[in-house]
Structures are given as structure tokens and as C-alpha cells.
C-alpha positions as a Python dict, from the first residue, in 0.01 Angstrom:
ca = {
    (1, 'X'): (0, 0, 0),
    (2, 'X'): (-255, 239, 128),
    (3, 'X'): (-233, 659, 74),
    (4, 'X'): (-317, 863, 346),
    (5, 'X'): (-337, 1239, 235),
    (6, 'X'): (-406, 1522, 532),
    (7, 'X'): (-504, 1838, 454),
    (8, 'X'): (-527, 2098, 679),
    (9, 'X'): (-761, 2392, 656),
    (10, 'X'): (-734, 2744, 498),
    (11, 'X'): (-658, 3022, 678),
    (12, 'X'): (-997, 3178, 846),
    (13, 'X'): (-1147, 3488, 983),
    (14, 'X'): (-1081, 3551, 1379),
    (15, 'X'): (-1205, 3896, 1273),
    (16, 'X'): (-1568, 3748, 1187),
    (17, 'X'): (-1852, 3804, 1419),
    (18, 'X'): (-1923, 3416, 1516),
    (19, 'X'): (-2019, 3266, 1843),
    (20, 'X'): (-1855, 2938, 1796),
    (21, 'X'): (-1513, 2832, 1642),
    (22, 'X'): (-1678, 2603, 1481),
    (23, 'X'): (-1853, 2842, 1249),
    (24, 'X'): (-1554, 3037, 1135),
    (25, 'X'): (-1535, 3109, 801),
    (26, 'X'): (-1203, 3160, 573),
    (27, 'X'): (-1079, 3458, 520),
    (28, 'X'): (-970, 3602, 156),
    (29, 'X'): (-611, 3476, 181),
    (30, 'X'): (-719, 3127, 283),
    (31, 'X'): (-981, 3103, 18),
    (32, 'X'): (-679, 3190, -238),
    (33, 'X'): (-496, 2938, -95),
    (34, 'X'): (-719, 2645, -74),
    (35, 'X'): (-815, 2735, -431),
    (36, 'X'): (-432, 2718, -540),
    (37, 'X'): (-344, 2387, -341),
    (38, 'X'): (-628, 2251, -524),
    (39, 'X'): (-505, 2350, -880),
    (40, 'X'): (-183, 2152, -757),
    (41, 'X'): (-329, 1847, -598),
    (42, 'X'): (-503, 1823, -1004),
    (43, 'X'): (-141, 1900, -1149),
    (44, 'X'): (37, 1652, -931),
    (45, 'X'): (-217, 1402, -1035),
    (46, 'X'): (-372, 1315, -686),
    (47, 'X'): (-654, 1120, -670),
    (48, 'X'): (-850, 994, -387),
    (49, 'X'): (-1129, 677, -322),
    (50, 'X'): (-1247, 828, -17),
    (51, 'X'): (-1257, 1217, 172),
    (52, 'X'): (-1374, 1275, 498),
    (53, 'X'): (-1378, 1615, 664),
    (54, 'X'): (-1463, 1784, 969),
    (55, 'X'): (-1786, 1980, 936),
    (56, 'X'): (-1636, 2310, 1066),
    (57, 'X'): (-1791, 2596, 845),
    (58, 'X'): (-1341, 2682, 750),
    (59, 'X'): (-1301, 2295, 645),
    (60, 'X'): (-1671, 2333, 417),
    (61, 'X'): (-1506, 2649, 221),
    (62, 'X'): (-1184, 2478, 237),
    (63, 'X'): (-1344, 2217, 46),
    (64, 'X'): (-1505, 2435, -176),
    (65, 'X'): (-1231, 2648, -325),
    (66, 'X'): (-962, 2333, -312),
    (67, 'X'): (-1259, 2189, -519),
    (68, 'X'): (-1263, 2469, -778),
    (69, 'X'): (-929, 2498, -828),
    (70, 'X'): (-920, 2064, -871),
    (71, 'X'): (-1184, 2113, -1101),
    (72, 'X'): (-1383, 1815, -1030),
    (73, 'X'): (-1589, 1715, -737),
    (74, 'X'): (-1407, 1550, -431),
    (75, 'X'): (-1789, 1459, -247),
    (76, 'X'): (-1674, 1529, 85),
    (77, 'X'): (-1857, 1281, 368),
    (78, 'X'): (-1828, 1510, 693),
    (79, 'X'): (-1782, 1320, 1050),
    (80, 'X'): (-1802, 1520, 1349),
    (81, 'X'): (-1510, 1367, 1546),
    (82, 'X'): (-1245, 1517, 1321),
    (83, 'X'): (-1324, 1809, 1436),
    (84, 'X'): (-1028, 1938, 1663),
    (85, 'X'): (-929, 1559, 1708),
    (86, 'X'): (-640, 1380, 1843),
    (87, 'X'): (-387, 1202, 1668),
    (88, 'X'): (-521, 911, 1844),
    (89, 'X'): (-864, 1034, 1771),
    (90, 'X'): (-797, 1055, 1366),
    (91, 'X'): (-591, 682, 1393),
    (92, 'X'): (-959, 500, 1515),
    (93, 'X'): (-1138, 693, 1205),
    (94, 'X'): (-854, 568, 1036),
    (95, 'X'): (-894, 222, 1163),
    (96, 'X'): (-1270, 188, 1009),
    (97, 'X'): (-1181, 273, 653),
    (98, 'X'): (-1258, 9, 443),
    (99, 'X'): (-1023, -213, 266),
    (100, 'X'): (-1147, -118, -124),
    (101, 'X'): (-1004, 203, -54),
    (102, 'X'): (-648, 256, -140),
    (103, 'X'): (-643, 621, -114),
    (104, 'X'): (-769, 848, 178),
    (105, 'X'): (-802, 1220, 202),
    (106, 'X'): (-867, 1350, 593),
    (107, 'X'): (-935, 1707, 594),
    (108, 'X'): (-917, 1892, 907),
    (109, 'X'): (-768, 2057, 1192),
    (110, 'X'): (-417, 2115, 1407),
    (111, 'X'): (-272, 2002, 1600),
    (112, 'X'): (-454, 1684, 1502),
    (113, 'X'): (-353, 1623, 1126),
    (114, 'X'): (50, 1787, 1224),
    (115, 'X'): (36, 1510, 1531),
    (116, 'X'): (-107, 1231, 1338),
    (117, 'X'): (190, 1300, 1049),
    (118, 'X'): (461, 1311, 1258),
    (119, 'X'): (295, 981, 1502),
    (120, 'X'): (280, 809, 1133),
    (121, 'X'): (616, 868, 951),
    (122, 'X'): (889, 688, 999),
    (123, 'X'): (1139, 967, 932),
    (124, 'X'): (1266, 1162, 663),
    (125, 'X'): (1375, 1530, 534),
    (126, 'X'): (1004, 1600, 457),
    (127, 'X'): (900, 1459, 825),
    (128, 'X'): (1133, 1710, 960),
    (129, 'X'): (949, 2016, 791),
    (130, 'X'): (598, 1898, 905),
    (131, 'X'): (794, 1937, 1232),
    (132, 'X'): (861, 2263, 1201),
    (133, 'X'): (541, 2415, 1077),
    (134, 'X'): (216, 2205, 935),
    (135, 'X'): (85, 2568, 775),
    (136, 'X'): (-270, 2626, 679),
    (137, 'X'): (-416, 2481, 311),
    (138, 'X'): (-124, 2244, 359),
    (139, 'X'): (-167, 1859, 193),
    (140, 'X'): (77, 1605, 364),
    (141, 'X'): (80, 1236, 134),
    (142, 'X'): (171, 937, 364),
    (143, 'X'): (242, 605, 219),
    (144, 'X'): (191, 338, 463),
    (145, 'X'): (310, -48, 350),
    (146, 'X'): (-55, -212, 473),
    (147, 'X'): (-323, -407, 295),
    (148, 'X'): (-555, -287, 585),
    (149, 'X'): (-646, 45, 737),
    (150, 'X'): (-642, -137, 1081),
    (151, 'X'): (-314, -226, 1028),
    (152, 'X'): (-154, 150, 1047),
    (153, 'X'): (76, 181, 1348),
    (154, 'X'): (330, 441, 1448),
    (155, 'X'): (596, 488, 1227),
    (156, 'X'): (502, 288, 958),
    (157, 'X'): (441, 585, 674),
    (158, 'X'): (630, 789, 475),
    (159, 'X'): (573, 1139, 425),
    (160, 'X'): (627, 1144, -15),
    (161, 'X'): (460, 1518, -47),
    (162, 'X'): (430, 1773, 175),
    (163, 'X'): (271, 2135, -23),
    (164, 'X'): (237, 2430, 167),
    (165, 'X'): (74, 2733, -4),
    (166, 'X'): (353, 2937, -13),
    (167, 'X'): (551, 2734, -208),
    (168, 'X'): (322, 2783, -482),
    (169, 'X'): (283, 3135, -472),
    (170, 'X'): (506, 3364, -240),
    (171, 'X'): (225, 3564, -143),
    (172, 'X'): (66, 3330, 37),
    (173, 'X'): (297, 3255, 349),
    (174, 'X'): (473, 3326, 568),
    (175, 'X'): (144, 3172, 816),
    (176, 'X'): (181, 3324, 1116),
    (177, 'X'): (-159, 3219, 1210),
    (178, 'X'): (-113, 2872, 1431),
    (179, 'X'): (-529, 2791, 1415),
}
């Protein structure tokens, strides 16, 4: 059985003076956020063998604050190609994991990680809400019935968690932001 978590970045700054998208930063609310999804990925327990990340400057701070509020290091290893990826994009990372590791943590973009969830469950009342909205600072757990990362197909996973910010704290949703 192999664990794929997805976690989408905070909420960032379009009011930031950047001349790429690739170097926006969070803004306060998303910094909140990522720091309170991290406090509950440490009270739900969830551990993780592996994290790879986009290098955007929003998934770095995302990483940082979902860090301090874990409490313990997550050592990120960034890879260019999740940036703004495809589904299809993500499943070929996904492909080259290694075997040793049982549990994955993807951290990135949408529509990307929202495609990739919905391409990999097999159904389900939790499938249905990534459906509606995959919100910022949100962490999506897939189990997927596989001894090897090349094996993951379509429909094969099952969406077991799916934490969105607001859940946790009120003041932190509704996201009307859909970057």
C-alpha cells in the first residue's frame, strides 16, 4: 500500500510587486493557514518518507510555515516540473518514486494536484468535495493498493483525508481565490 499526500499551496500575494508568477510570495492569510494545516498534519499523525515540491517562491513559504506549525523538518527536495503541472505531468514524477518509500508528500499547484486527485480516486463522499473546491493550504491523503509507484493508474486510490483550512479555523475560508 503506498500513501500519496497532495498539498496544495497557501494563499499568495497578487498584490506583490513581482515580475513572474513564479516568484509570488504568500500573503498573511496563507501563511496562517499553511502554519495551521501543519499543526494538524502533526496532530493527525502524518508522516512522510519522501516530499517533493515545486520551487515556486508560494510553495517555499508554504513549506516553511506548514513546517513550523509540524514542528519538525519535512526536507523538502524541489523539482521544477511540478510547477503548474498536469495531472499527467505529476503521474510520471509519480512513476519514478522509489519503491522504499511508502509515503509521498507532492506539494504544489492547481489545477494539477485537484486533477491528479480526482484522475486517482476511485470514488467516494470525500472525492466528491475535492470536486467541488481543492482550496488553498489544502492536504488530500490517497491510498493506492500498489507495491510500486509505477503501478498507480486511474482510479485506483482512495481519497481517506481531505483538510481544508477552514475547517480548522473559520477564519480562514471561504477561498475565493482559484490560484
Amino acid at each position: 500500500m503506498k500513501t500519496l499526500t497532495l498539498l496544495r499551496h497557501a494563499k499568495s500575494s497578487w498584490n506583490d510587486p513581482v515580475a513572474a508568477d513564479f516568484d509570488r510570495p504568500l500573503n498573511k492569510r496563507g501563511r496562517r493557514a499553511a502554519r495551521t494545516i501543519g499543526r494538524e498534519m502533526k496532530n493527525r499523525e502524518l508522516r512522510f518518507d519522501r516530499v517533493i515540491a515545486s520551487p515556486a517562491v508560494r510553495v517555499i513559504e508554504t513549506l516553511d510555515d506548514v513546517t513550523e506549525g509540524y514542528g519538525s523538518p519535512l526536507h523538502p527536495q524541489y523539482d521544477r516540473r511540478i510547477y503548474l503541472a498536469s495531472p499527467a505531468a505529476l503521474l510520471d514524477l509519480i512513476h519514478e518514486i522509489d519503491d522504499e518509500t511508502e509515503r509521498l508528500l507532492l506539494v504544489g499547484h492547481n489545477p494539477g494536484l485537484e486533477q491528479l486527485a480526482l484522475l486517482l480516486a476511485d470514488g467516494g463522499e470525500l472525492r466528491d468535495e475535492v470536486a467541488v473546491k481543492y482550496p488553498t493550504a489544502t492536504v488530500a491523503e490517497i491510498r493506492i493498493p500498489v507495491q510500486h509507484w509505477r503501478q498507480v493508474r486511474k482510479g485506483m486510490g482512495n481519497i481517506v483525508r481531505f483538510i481544508r483550512p477552514r475547517d480548522l479555523d473559520p477564519t480562514l475560508g471561504p477561498d475565493e481565490d482559484t490560484h
